[in-house]
Short mmCIF file of C-alpha atoms in Angstrom, two decimals:
data_model
loop_
_atom_site.label_atom_id
_atom_site.label_comp_id
_atom_site.label_asym_id
_atom_site.label_seq_id
_atom_site.Cartn_x
_atom_site.Cartn_y
_atom_site.Cartn_z
CA MET A 1 132.99 71.62 124.29
CA SER A 2 130.83 68.48 125.46
CA CYS A 3 131.92 67.29 128.82
CA LEU A 4 130.97 64.10 130.82
CA SER A 5 132.30 64.11 134.28
CA VAL A 6 132.42 60.56 136.35
CA SER A 7 132.92 60.30 140.25
CA ILE A 8 133.86 56.96 142.31
CA ALA A 9 133.60 57.13 146.03
CA ARG A 10 133.43 53.96 148.78
CA LEU A 11 129.98 53.70 149.94
CA VAL A 12 129.86 53.98 153.80
CA ASN A 13 128.26 51.57 156.33
CA SER A 14 128.74 48.86 153.37
CA GLY A 15 131.39 46.09 152.71
CA PRO A 16 135.03 47.51 152.58
CA ASP A 17 135.27 46.82 148.62
CA ASN A 18 131.56 48.51 147.82
CA PHE A 19 132.00 51.93 145.46
CA ALA A 20 129.49 53.97 143.60
CA VAL A 21 130.44 55.00 140.40
CA TRP A 22 128.11 57.85 139.14
CA VAL A 23 127.89 60.87 136.18
CA VAL A 24 127.75 64.28 138.08
CA LYS A 25 127.64 65.86 134.31
CA ALA A 26 126.61 65.04 131.32
CA PRO A 27 125.98 66.59 127.64
CA TYR A 28 122.31 64.89 127.38
CA PRO A 29 119.61 65.09 130.47
CA SER A 30 119.44 60.94 130.88
CA GLY A 31 123.25 60.89 131.11
CA TYR A 32 123.30 61.38 134.92
CA VAL A 33 123.35 57.74 135.91
CA LEU A 34 124.52 55.65 139.11
CA ARG A 35 125.86 52.10 139.45
CA ASP A 36 126.71 50.62 142.73
CA CYS A 37 129.54 48.00 142.73
CA VAL A 38 132.25 45.95 144.51
CA PHE A 39 136.35 46.12 143.60
CA PRO A 40 136.55 42.84 142.07
CA ALA A 41 139.24 40.36 143.36
CA GLN A 42 140.81 39.81 139.68
CA LEU A 43 141.43 43.70 139.56
CA ALA A 44 142.63 43.89 142.93
CA GLU A 45 145.15 40.81 142.21
CA ILE A 46 146.21 42.86 139.01
CA TRP A 47 146.93 46.10 140.94
CA ALA A 48 148.85 44.38 143.79
CA GLU A 49 151.39 42.84 141.30
CA TRP A 50 151.55 46.46 139.61
CA GLN A 51 152.62 47.99 142.99
CA GLN A 52 155.40 45.29 143.33
CA MET A 53 156.82 46.12 139.90
CA PHE A 54 156.23 49.99 139.83
CA GLY A 55 155.08 51.01 143.44
CA GLY A 56 158.56 52.01 144.92
CA LEU A 57 157.99 54.36 147.82
CA VAL A 58 154.06 53.93 148.23
CA ASP A 59 152.65 51.46 150.54
CA THR A 60 149.95 49.23 149.15
CA HIS A 61 146.49 50.14 150.17
CA ASP A 62 143.80 47.41 151.44
CA LEU A 63 142.41 46.47 148.08
CA GLY A 64 144.58 43.43 147.20
CA LYS A 65 146.94 43.41 149.64
CA GLY A 66 149.36 40.22 149.77
CA LEU A 67 147.79 38.84 146.70
CA VAL A 68 150.03 36.98 144.42
CA GLY A 69 148.54 35.82 141.12
CA SER A 70 149.65 34.09 137.80
CA TRP A 71 151.68 37.16 136.35
CA MET A 72 154.88 36.53 138.27
CA GLY A 73 157.30 34.56 137.18
CA GLN A 74 157.14 35.92 133.29
CA THR A 75 160.00 37.67 132.08
CA THR A 76 160.33 41.09 132.81
CA GLY A 77 160.04 43.33 129.77
CA SER A 78 156.75 41.06 127.96
CA TYR A 79 155.42 40.65 131.58
CA SER A 80 155.27 44.63 132.45
CA ASN A 81 153.71 45.25 128.84
CA ARG A 82 151.16 42.60 129.47
CA LEU A 83 150.36 43.73 133.00
CA MET A 84 150.05 47.24 131.96
CA GLN A 85 147.54 46.20 129.20
CA SER A 86 145.54 43.95 131.60
CA LEU A 87 145.59 46.54 134.44
CA GLY A 88 144.04 49.07 131.52
CA ILE A 89 141.49 46.56 130.46
CA SER A 90 140.33 45.53 133.69
CA LEU A 91 140.12 49.41 135.30
CA TRP A 92 137.79 49.91 131.96
CA HIS A 93 135.70 47.38 132.56
CA TRP A 94 135.20 48.09 136.11
CA LEU A 95 134.36 51.63 135.81
CA PHE A 96 132.61 51.93 132.43
CA ASP A 97 129.70 49.17 133.04
CA GLY A 98 126.04 49.14 132.36
CA GLU A 99 124.56 52.45 132.36
CA ILE A 100 127.91 54.13 132.64
CA LEU A 101 129.43 52.74 129.75
CA SER A 102 125.84 53.98 127.88
CA SER A 103 126.36 57.46 129.01
CA LEU A 104 130.24 57.58 127.84
CA GLU A 105 129.04 55.95 124.60
CA ARG A 106 126.38 58.30 123.71
CA SER A 107 128.31 61.35 124.86
CA ARG A 108 130.83 60.59 122.55
CA GLY A 109 128.56 60.16 119.65
CA LEU A 110 127.06 63.61 120.72
CA ALA A 111 130.22 65.19 120.53
CA MET A 112 131.53 63.42 117.14
CA GLY A 113 128.34 64.50 115.95
CA SER A 114 129.15 68.22 116.64
CA ASN A 115 132.70 67.88 115.32
CA GLN A 116 134.01 67.87 118.80
CA ARG A 117 136.23 66.08 121.21
CA LEU A 118 134.62 64.87 124.47
CA ARG A 119 136.12 66.44 127.80
CA LEU A 120 136.09 63.17 130.03
CA GLN A 121 136.89 64.03 133.76
CA LEU A 122 137.58 61.47 136.33
CA GLU A 123 137.26 62.36 140.27
CA VAL A 124 138.22 59.63 142.37
CA ARG A 125 137.16 60.87 145.83
CA ASP A 126 138.77 57.56 147.79
CA PRO A 127 142.27 58.41 148.50
CA ASP A 128 142.73 54.39 148.25
CA LEU A 129 142.19 54.48 144.85
CA ILE A 130 143.92 57.47 143.53
CA GLY A 131 147.31 56.11 142.92
CA LEU A 132 145.61 54.13 140.24
CA PRO A 133 146.90 54.74 137.12
CA TRP A 134 143.59 55.66 135.43
CA GLU A 135 145.44 57.21 132.11
CA ILE A 136 145.95 53.73 130.69
CA MET A 137 142.46 52.43 130.55
CA GLN A 138 141.62 50.81 127.40
CA PRO A 139 138.33 48.84 126.46
CA GLU A 140 140.06 46.16 124.97
CA ALA A 141 143.62 45.01 123.78
CA GLY A 142 144.94 47.06 120.43
CA GLN A 143 142.98 49.90 121.23
CA SER A 144 144.39 53.11 122.58
CA ALA A 145 144.59 54.23 126.40
CA ILE A 146 141.78 56.70 127.30
CA SER A 147 144.59 59.17 127.59
CA LEU A 148 145.89 58.82 124.17
CA THR A 149 142.10 58.62 122.48
CA GLN A 150 142.15 60.97 119.81
CA ASP A 151 138.18 62.24 120.44
CA VAL A 152 138.56 62.26 124.03
CA LEU A 153 140.33 64.79 126.50
CA PHE A 154 140.91 62.90 129.58
CA SER A 155 142.04 64.39 132.91
CA ARG A 156 141.34 63.85 136.41
CA THR A 157 139.33 66.56 138.23
CA ILE A 158 138.44 67.55 141.92
CA ASN A 159 134.46 68.70 142.81
CA GLN A 160 135.07 69.86 146.16
CA VAL A 161 136.87 73.23 145.85
CA GLU A 162 136.04 77.05 145.73
CA PRO A 163 134.91 78.08 142.30
CA ILE A 164 138.02 79.53 140.29
CA ALA A 165 137.81 83.02 139.20
CA ASN A 166 137.52 83.83 135.43
CA LEU A 167 140.94 84.70 134.58
CA PRO A 168 141.62 86.64 131.73
CA ALA A 169 143.83 85.43 128.74
CA ASP A 170 147.37 86.37 128.34
CA SER A 171 148.96 87.67 125.71
CA THR A 172 152.39 86.73 127.06
CA LEU A 173 153.56 83.43 128.47
CA ASN A 174 155.80 84.23 131.65
CA VAL A 175 157.26 81.16 132.80
CA LEU A 176 159.13 80.67 135.96
CA LEU A 177 161.69 77.90 135.99
CA VAL A 178 162.65 76.33 139.79
CA LEU A 179 165.56 74.07 139.59
CA GLY A 180 165.40 72.59 143.27
CA TYR A 181 167.72 70.35 144.76
CA ASN A 182 168.40 66.61 143.39
CA ASN A 183 171.71 65.40 143.18
CA ASN A 184 170.69 62.56 140.61
CA LEU A 185 169.22 64.82 137.78
CA GLU A 186 171.20 67.23 135.21
CA LEU A 187 168.61 69.76 136.36
CA GLU A 188 170.49 72.66 134.74
CA LYS A 189 170.88 71.17 131.36
CA GLU A 190 167.17 70.35 131.58
CA ALA A 191 166.00 73.69 132.19
CA THR A 192 168.39 75.39 129.47
CA ILE A 193 166.56 72.84 126.85
CA LEU A 194 163.21 73.94 128.45
CA GLU A 195 164.24 77.63 128.20
CA LYS A 196 165.24 77.00 124.36
CA ILE A 197 162.43 75.15 123.46
CA LEU A 198 160.27 78.18 125.20
CA LEU A 199 162.00 81.05 123.63
CA GLU A 200 162.21 79.55 120.19
CA SER A 201 158.56 78.75 119.73
CA SER A 202 157.21 80.87 116.87
CA PRO A 203 154.44 83.20 117.65
CA LEU A 204 152.63 83.29 114.52
CA GLY A 205 148.80 83.37 114.12
CA GLU A 206 145.97 84.65 116.39
CA ASN A 207 145.79 81.78 118.72
CA TYR A 208 149.56 81.90 119.85
CA ILE A 209 151.09 84.39 122.42
CA SER A 210 152.61 87.16 121.30
CA ASN A 211 155.97 86.90 123.55
CA CYS A 212 157.51 84.62 126.05
CA LEU A 213 159.64 85.53 129.17
CA VAL A 214 161.63 82.84 130.80
CA LYS A 215 163.22 83.38 134.41
CA MET A 216 165.23 80.66 136.17
CA LEU A 217 165.89 80.11 139.84
CA LEU A 218 168.28 77.65 141.14
CA GLN A 219 167.95 76.01 144.43
CA PRO A 220 166.29 79.34 146.04
CA SER A 221 164.96 79.38 150.00
CA PRO A 222 161.35 79.08 150.25
CA LYS A 223 161.16 83.03 151.07
CA GLU A 224 163.02 83.86 147.78
CA LEU A 225 160.69 81.66 145.83
CA ILE A 226 157.50 83.22 147.19
CA GLN A 227 158.59 86.84 146.75
CA GLU A 228 159.48 85.84 143.07
CA LEU A 229 156.17 84.30 142.46
CA GLU A 230 154.38 87.62 144.12
CA THR A 231 156.20 90.43 142.96
CA LYS A 232 156.21 89.31 139.04
CA ALA A 233 153.04 88.33 136.95
CA TYR A 234 153.98 84.47 136.25
CA ASN A 235 151.52 82.20 134.80
CA VAL A 236 153.64 78.79 134.45
CA LEU A 237 155.46 77.49 137.08
CA PHE A 238 157.88 74.61 136.17
CA TYR A 239 159.72 72.89 139.07
CA ALA A 240 162.22 70.61 138.59
CA GLY A 241 164.12 68.36 141.55
CA HIS A 242 163.51 66.22 144.52
CA GLY A 243 159.83 65.72 145.98
CA LEU A 244 158.22 63.27 148.68
CA PRO A 245 154.84 62.56 149.93
CA ASN A 246 153.74 64.30 152.90
CA PRO A 247 150.35 65.10 154.51
CA ASP A 248 150.42 68.62 153.83
CA GLY A 249 150.56 68.40 149.90
CA GLY A 250 154.02 66.28 149.62
CA LEU A 251 157.37 68.43 149.92
CA LEU A 252 159.58 70.07 147.51
CA TYR A 253 163.19 70.27 148.11
CA LEU A 254 164.59 73.76 147.29
CA THR A 255 167.87 73.19 148.63
CA GLU A 256 169.38 70.04 150.60
CA GLU A 257 168.03 71.45 153.54
CA GLN A 258 164.96 73.52 153.02
CA PHE A 259 161.78 72.42 151.49
CA LEU A 260 158.59 73.77 150.93
CA ASN A 261 154.87 72.01 151.50
CA GLY A 262 152.18 72.11 149.09
CA ILE A 263 150.47 74.02 151.49
CA GLU A 264 152.83 76.71 151.47
CA LEU A 265 153.28 76.59 147.57
CA GLY A 266 149.44 76.42 146.98
CA GLN A 267 148.66 79.68 148.66
CA ALA A 268 151.48 81.61 146.88
CA LEU A 269 150.50 80.47 143.42
CA ALA A 270 146.69 81.11 143.99
CA ARG A 271 148.18 84.47 145.33
CA SER A 272 150.01 85.30 142.15
CA ARG A 273 147.32 83.70 139.68
CA VAL A 274 149.29 81.35 138.06
CA LYS A 275 147.34 79.14 135.60
CA LEU A 276 149.65 75.89 135.38
CA ALA A 277 152.42 74.31 137.62
CA VAL A 278 154.45 71.48 136.11
CA PHE A 279 156.35 69.48 138.27
CA ASN A 280 159.32 67.19 137.41
CA ALA A 281 159.52 65.50 141.14
CA CYS A 282 158.46 61.89 142.03
CA TRP A 283 155.27 61.26 143.81
CA GLY A 284 153.69 64.92 143.04
CA ALA A 285 150.03 62.95 142.17
CA GLN A 286 150.41 60.44 144.49
CA PRO A 287 148.53 61.08 148.36
CA ALA A 288 150.96 60.59 151.63
CA VAL A 289 150.37 57.19 153.43
CA HIS A 290 150.27 56.59 156.97
CA HIS A 291 148.65 53.04 157.81
CA LYS A 292 146.43 54.08 154.90
CA ALA A 293 146.09 57.10 152.10
CA ILE A 294 145.54 60.33 153.43
CA PRO A 295 143.05 62.53 151.88
CA ALA A 296 143.85 65.43 150.07
CA SER A 297 147.27 65.15 150.82
CA SER A 298 149.15 64.61 147.02
CA LEU A 299 150.88 68.23 146.15
CA ALA A 300 148.50 67.95 142.60
CA GLU A 301 145.23 67.74 144.98
CA VAL A 302 146.47 70.45 147.44
CA LEU A 303 147.17 72.83 144.61
CA ILE A 304 144.00 72.49 142.97
CA ARG A 305 142.11 72.78 146.28
CA HIS A 306 144.16 76.07 146.61
CA GLY A 307 142.74 77.51 143.14
CA VAL A 308 145.60 76.72 140.99
CA PRO A 309 143.51 75.80 137.47
CA SER A 310 146.04 73.11 136.35
CA VAL A 311 148.46 70.98 137.81
CA LEU A 312 150.69 68.32 136.00
CA ALA A 313 152.35 66.19 138.37
CA MET A 314 153.95 62.60 138.53
CA ARG A 315 152.09 59.77 140.27
CA ASP A 316 155.07 57.71 140.77
CA GLU A 317 159.10 57.78 140.16
CA ILE A 318 159.90 58.34 136.86
CA ALA A 319 163.45 58.04 135.27
CA ASP A 320 165.54 60.80 134.27
CA GLU A 321 165.40 60.14 130.70
CA GLU A 322 161.75 59.77 130.25
CA SER A 323 160.75 62.87 132.60
CA ARG A 324 162.88 64.99 130.14
CA SER A 325 161.79 63.68 127.09
CA TYR A 326 157.94 63.99 128.36
CA LEU A 327 158.86 67.49 129.15
CA GLN A 328 160.60 68.76 126.27
CA GLY A 329 157.58 67.37 124.09
CA PHE A 330 154.74 69.11 126.35
CA THR A 331 156.86 72.34 126.35
CA GLN A 332 157.10 72.38 122.76
CA ALA A 333 153.22 71.73 122.52
#
């Protein structure tokens, strides 16, 4: 599959809003291009307003802090939709400009010519930009967001990790459902629905698994969870419960008083060779903030750095019904 990987990093010994955008992997030799740029004031303004509406717990970073623009004062429903669209378009035009855009367009053309989808990976090396919703990027109004485009497979990635060993394909899907503490979610109901979807999936055809096993743990202690992972052969972890940002990779509350941080969980998942970790918990893809964003501190990033191949986590807070609906669709797929 054709792959285009793009990285963003803040320039050192330069202005506070100066960045470099470059292609670190391209499907053709001349696709490796570099562009220096400045984070635009208009994008900073829209991003600040996005955080005012959706940011919740997360502190705003220095980009656009204190800016208030002409969006405020409009009716909430239509305003939020237009704000999302405006932010998505602004992110697209800042990231994909000049030679970076040319590299993307040619890469998509090469992939389409081979009847393939382009794998587009984005690596954000500056922690202040990790919280931006890059998944909603779109070239113009009326077009699909990059994460919904049919000919592109979009994902975040991290370059500074140890190589992941080649893991053999599994004939059986072994899922560990962990229900942590959260006094607002109907976790047992959610887990029962997910378990039912997994067990009723029809294993037909050569591309399907031959069997699916599901084990549910209800508010285990950290020791019980780690012991379960290390003594059984699970390849998928689903966690539902309360989560908070923390410098050690976030905190997952297994019980009301007992929690596990991302570093501890990452070590256990890597040892047990889990291939996919899915978290229905707030802030799992958000770095911790202490005056400014702390590098390599989000749950998702810490798990990837420990060798977990794939992580699905929520960047912000998410409504109970929305998270339940999304995870049901993801599980069915």
